[in-house]
Coordinates of N, CA and C in Angstrom, one line a residue:
X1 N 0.8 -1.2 0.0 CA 0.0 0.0 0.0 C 0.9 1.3 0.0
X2 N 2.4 1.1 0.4 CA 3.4 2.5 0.6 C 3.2 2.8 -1.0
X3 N 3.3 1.4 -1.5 CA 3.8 2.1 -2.8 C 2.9 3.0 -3.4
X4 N 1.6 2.2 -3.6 CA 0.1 2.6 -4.0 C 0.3 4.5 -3.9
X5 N 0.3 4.9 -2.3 CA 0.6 6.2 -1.9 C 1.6 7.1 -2.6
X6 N 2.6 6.6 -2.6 CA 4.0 7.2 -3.4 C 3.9 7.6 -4.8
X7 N 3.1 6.3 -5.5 CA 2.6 6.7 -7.1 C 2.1 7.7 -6.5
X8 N 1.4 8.0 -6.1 CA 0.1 9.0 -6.3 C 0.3 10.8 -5.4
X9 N 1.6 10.1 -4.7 CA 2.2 11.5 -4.7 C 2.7 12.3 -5.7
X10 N 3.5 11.4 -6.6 CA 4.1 11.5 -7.9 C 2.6 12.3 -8.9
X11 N 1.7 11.3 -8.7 CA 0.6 11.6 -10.1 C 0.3 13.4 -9.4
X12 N 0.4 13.2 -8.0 CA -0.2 15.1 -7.6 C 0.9 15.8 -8.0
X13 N 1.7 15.7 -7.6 CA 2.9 16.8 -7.8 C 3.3 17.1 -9.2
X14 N 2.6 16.0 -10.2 CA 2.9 16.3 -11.6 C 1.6 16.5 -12.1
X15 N 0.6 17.5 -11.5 CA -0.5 17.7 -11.7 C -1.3 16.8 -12.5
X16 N -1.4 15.8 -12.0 CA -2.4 14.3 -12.3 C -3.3 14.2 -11.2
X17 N -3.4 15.0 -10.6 CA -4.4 15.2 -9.2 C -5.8 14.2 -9.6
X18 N -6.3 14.8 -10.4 CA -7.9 13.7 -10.4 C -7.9 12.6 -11.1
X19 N -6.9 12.2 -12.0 CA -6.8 10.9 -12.0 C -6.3 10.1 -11.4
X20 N -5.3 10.5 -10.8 CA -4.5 9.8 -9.1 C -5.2 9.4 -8.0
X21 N -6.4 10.4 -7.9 CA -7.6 10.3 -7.0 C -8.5 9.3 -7.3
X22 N -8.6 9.3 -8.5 CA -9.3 8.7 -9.6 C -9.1 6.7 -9.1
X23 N -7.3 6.8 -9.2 CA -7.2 5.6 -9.2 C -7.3 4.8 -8.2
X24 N -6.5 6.1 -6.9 CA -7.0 5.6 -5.4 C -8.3 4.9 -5.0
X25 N -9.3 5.6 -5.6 CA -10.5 5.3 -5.2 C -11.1 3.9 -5.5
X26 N -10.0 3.6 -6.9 CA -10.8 2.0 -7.8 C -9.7 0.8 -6.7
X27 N -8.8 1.4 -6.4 CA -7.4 0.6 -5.5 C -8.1 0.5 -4.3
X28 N -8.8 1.6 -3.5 CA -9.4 1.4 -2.3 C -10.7 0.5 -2.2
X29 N -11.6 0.6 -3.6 CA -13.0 -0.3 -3.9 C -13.8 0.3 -2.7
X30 N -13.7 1.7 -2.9 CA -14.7 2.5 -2.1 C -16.0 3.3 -3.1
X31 N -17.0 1.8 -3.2 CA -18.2 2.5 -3.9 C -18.6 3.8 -3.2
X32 N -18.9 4.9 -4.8 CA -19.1 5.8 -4.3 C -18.2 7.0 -3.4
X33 N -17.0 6.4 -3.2 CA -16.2 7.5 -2.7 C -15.9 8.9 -4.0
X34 N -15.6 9.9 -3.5 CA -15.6 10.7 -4.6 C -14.5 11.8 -3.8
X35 N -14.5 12.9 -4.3 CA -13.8 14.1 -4.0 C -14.3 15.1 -2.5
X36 N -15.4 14.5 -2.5 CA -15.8 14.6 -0.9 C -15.1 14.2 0.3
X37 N -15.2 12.7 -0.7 CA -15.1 11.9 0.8 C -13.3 12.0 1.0
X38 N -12.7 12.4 0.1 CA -11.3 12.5 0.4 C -11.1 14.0 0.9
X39 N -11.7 14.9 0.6 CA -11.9 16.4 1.0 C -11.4 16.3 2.5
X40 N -12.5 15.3 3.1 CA -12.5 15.3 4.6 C -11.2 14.5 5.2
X41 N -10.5 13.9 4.7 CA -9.1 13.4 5.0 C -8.3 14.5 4.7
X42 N -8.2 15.9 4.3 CA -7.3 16.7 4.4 C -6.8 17.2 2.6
X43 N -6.9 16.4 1.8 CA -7.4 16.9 0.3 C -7.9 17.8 -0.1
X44 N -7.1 18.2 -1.1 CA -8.0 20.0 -1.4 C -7.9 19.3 -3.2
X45 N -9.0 20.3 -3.4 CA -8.9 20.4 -5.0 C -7.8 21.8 -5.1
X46 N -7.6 21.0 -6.2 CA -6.5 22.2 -7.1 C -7.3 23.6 -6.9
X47 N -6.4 24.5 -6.4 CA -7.1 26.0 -6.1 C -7.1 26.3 -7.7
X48 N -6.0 26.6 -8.7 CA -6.3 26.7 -9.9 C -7.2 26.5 -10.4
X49 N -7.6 25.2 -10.3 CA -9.2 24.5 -11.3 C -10.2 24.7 -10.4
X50 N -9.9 25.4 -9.4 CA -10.9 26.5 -9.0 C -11.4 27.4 -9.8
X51 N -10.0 28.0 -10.2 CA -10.4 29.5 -10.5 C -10.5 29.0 -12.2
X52 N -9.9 28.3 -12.8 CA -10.6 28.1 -14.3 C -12.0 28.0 -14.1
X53 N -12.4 26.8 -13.3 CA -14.3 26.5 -13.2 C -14.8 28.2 -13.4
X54 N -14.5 29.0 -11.9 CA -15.2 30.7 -11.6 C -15.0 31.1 -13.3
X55 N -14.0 31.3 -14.0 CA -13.8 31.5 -15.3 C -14.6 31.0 -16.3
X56 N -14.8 30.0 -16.1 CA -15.3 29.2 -17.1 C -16.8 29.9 -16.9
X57 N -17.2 29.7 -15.5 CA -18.6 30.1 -15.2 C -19.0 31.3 -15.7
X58 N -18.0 32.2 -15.8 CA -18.5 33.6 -16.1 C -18.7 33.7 -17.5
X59 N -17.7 32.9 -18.5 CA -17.6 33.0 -19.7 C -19.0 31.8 -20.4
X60 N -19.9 31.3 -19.8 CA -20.9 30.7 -19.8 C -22.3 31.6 -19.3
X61 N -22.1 32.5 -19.1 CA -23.2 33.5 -18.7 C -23.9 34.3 -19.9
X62 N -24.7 33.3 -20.3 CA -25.5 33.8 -21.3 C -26.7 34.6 -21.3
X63 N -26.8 35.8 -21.8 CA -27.5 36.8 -21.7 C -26.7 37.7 -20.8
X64 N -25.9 37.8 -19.8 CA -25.4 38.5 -18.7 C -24.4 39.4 -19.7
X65 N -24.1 40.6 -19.2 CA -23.2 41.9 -19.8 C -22.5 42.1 -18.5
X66 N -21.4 41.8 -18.7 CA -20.1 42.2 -17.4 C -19.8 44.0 -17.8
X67 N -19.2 44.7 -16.9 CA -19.4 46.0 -16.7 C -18.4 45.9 -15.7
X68 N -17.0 46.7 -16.5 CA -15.8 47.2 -16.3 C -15.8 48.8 -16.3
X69 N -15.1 49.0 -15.3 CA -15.5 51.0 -15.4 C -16.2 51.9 -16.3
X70 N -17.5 51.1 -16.2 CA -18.6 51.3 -16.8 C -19.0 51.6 -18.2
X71 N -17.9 49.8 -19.2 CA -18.2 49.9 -20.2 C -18.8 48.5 -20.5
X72 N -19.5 48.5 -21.0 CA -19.9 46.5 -21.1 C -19.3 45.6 -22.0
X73 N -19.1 45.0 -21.6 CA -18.4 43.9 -22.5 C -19.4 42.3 -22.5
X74 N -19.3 41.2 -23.2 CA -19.9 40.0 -23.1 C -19.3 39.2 -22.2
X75 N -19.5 38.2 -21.6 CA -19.1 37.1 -21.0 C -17.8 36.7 -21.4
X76 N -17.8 36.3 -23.1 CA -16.5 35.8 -23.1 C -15.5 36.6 -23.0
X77 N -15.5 37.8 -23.2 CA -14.9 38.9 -23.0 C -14.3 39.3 -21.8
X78 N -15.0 39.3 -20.6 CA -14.9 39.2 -19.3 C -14.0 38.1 -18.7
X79 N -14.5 36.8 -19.4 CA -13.6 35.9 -19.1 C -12.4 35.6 -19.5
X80 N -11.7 36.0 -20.7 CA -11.0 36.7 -20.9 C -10.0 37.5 -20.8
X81 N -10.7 38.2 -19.8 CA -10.3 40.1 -19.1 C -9.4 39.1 -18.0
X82 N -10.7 38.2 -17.2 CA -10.3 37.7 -15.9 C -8.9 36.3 -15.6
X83 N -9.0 36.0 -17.1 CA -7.8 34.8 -17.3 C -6.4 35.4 -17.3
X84 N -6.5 36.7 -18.2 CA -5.4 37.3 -18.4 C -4.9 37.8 -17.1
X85 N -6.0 38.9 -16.1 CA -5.4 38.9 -14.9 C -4.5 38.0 -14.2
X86 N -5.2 36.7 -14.1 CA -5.0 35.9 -13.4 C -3.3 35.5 -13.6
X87 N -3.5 34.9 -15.2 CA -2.0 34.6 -15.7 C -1.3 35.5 -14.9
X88 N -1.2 37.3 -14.9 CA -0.4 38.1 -15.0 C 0.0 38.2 -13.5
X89 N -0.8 38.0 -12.6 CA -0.8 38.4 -11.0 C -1.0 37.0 -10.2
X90 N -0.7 35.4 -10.7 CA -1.2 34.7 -10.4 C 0.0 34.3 -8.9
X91 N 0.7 34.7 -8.9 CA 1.9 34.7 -7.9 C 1.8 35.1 -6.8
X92 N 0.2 36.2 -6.6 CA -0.3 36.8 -5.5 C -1.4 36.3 -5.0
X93 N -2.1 35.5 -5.5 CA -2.8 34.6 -4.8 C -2.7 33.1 -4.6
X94 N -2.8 32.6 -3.5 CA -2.5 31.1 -3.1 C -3.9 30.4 -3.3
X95 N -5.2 30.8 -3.0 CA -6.1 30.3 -3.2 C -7.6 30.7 -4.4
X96 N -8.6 30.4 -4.4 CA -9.8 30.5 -5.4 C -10.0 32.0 -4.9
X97 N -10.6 31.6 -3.9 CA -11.3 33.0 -2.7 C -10.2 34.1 -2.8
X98 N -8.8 34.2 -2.4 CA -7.6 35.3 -3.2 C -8.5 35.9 -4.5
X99 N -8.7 34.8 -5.9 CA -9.0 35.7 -6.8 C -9.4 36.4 -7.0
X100 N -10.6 35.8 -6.2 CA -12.2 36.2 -6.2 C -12.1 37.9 -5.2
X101 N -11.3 37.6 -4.5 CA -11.0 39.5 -4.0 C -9.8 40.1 -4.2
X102 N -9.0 39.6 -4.6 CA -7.8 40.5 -5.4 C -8.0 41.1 -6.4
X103 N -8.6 39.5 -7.6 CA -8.6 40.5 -8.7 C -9.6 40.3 -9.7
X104 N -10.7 39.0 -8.9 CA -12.0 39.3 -9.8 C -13.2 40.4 -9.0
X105 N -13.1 40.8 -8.2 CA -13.7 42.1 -7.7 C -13.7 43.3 -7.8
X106 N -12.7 44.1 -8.3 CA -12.9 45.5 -9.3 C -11.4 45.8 -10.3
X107 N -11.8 47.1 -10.7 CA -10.9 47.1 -11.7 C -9.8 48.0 -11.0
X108 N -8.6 48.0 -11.7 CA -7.5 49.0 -11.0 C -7.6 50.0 -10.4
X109 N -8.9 50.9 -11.4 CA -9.2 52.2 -10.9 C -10.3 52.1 -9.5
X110 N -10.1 50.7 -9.3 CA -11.2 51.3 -7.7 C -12.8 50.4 -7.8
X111 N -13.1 50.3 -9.3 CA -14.2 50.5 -9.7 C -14.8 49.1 -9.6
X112 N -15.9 48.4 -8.9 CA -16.0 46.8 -8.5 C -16.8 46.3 -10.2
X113 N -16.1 45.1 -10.4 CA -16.7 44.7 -11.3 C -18.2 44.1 -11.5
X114 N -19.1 44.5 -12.0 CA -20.7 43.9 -12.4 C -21.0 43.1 -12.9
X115 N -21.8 42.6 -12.9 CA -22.8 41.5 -14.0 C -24.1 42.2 -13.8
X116 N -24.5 42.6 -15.2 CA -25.9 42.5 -15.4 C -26.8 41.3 -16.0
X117 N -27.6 40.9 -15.1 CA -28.4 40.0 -15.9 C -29.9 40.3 -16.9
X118 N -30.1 39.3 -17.9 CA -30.7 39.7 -18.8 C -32.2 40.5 -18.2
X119 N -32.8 39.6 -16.6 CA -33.5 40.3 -16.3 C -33.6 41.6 -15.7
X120 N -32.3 42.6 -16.0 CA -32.0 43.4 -15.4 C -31.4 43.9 -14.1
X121 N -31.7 42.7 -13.4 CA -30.8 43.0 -11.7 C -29.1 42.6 -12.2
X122 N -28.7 43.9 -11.1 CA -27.2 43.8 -11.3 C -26.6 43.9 -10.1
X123 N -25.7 42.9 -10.0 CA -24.4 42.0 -8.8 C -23.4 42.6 -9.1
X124 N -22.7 42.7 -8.1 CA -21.1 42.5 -7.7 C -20.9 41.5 -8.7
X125 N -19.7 41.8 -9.4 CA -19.3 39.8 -9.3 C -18.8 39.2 -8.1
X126 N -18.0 39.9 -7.6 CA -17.3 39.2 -6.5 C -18.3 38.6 -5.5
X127 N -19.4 39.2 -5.2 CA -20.6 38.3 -4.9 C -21.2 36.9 -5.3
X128 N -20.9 37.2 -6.5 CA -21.6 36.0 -7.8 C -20.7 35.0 -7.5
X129 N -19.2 35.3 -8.0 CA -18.4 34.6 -8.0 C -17.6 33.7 -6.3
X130 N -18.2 34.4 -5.8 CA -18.0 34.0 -3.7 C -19.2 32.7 -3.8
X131 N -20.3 33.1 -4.1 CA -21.4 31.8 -4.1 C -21.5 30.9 -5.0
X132 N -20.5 31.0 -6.4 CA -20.3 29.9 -7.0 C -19.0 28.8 -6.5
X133 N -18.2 29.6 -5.8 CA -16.8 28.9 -5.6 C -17.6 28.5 -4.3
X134 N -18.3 28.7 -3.1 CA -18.9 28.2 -2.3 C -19.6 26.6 -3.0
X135 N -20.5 26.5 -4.1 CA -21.0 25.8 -4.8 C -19.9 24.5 -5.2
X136 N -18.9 25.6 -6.1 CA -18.0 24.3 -6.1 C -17.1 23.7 -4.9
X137 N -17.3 24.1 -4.1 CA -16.6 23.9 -2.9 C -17.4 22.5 -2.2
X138 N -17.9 22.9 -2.3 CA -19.0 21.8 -1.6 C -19.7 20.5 -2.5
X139 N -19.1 20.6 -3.6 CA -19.1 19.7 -4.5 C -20.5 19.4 -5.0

């Protein structure tokens, strides 16, 4: 079983994370075990493929108009905006939740970033984006 563990240090550290998990789980013959049930042994999901999901989610926001110091842009646009940050300043955040108020929350000049939705009400993102990473958090 040392060894079992050792591969699969190997498969994390060379970002194989969910198939390593993947394989533990068929090795352990824990019907049903998933990313939960390893959560609670001290396992985190990749904070990155956190913040691609928040990304991904925003760039999937159909009908919504994101609103940058109060110009609009589309979804994929925004997501985008928010990848490129990320790439550029990714060294200053350790976690999802970091992004989500470093630097998916407003623009340089101060200004918080929005989503309007098609029904008209308009969010924070950093709101939107706090209760979706909550979402994926909890699996």
């Amino acid at each position: 079983m040392k060894k079992v563990f050792y591969c699969l240090g190997i498969l994390i550290s060379l970002g194989y994370a969910p198939k390593a998990l993947a394989g533990l789980i068929s090795l352990t013959k824990a019907p049903g075990a998933g990313f939960e049930a390893l959560n609670r042994r001290g396992l985190k999901q990749d904070e990155s493929e956190k913040v691609s999901r928040l990304i991904a989610y925003v760039r999937n926001m159909q009908g919504a108009v994101f609103i940058r110091n109060g110009k609009e842009y589309t979804p994929a646009k925004a997501a985008d905006h928010l990848e490129k940050k990320y790439k550029k300043h990714r060294k200053k955040v350790d976690t999802a939740r970091q992004f989500v108020e470093k630097l998916a929350s407003e623009s340089s000049s101060g200004k918080p970033y929005l989503i309007r939705f098609s029904d008209g009400r308009t969010v924070d993102l950093a709101e939107l984006l706090d209760k979706e990473l909550d979402r994926i958090e909890k699996g």
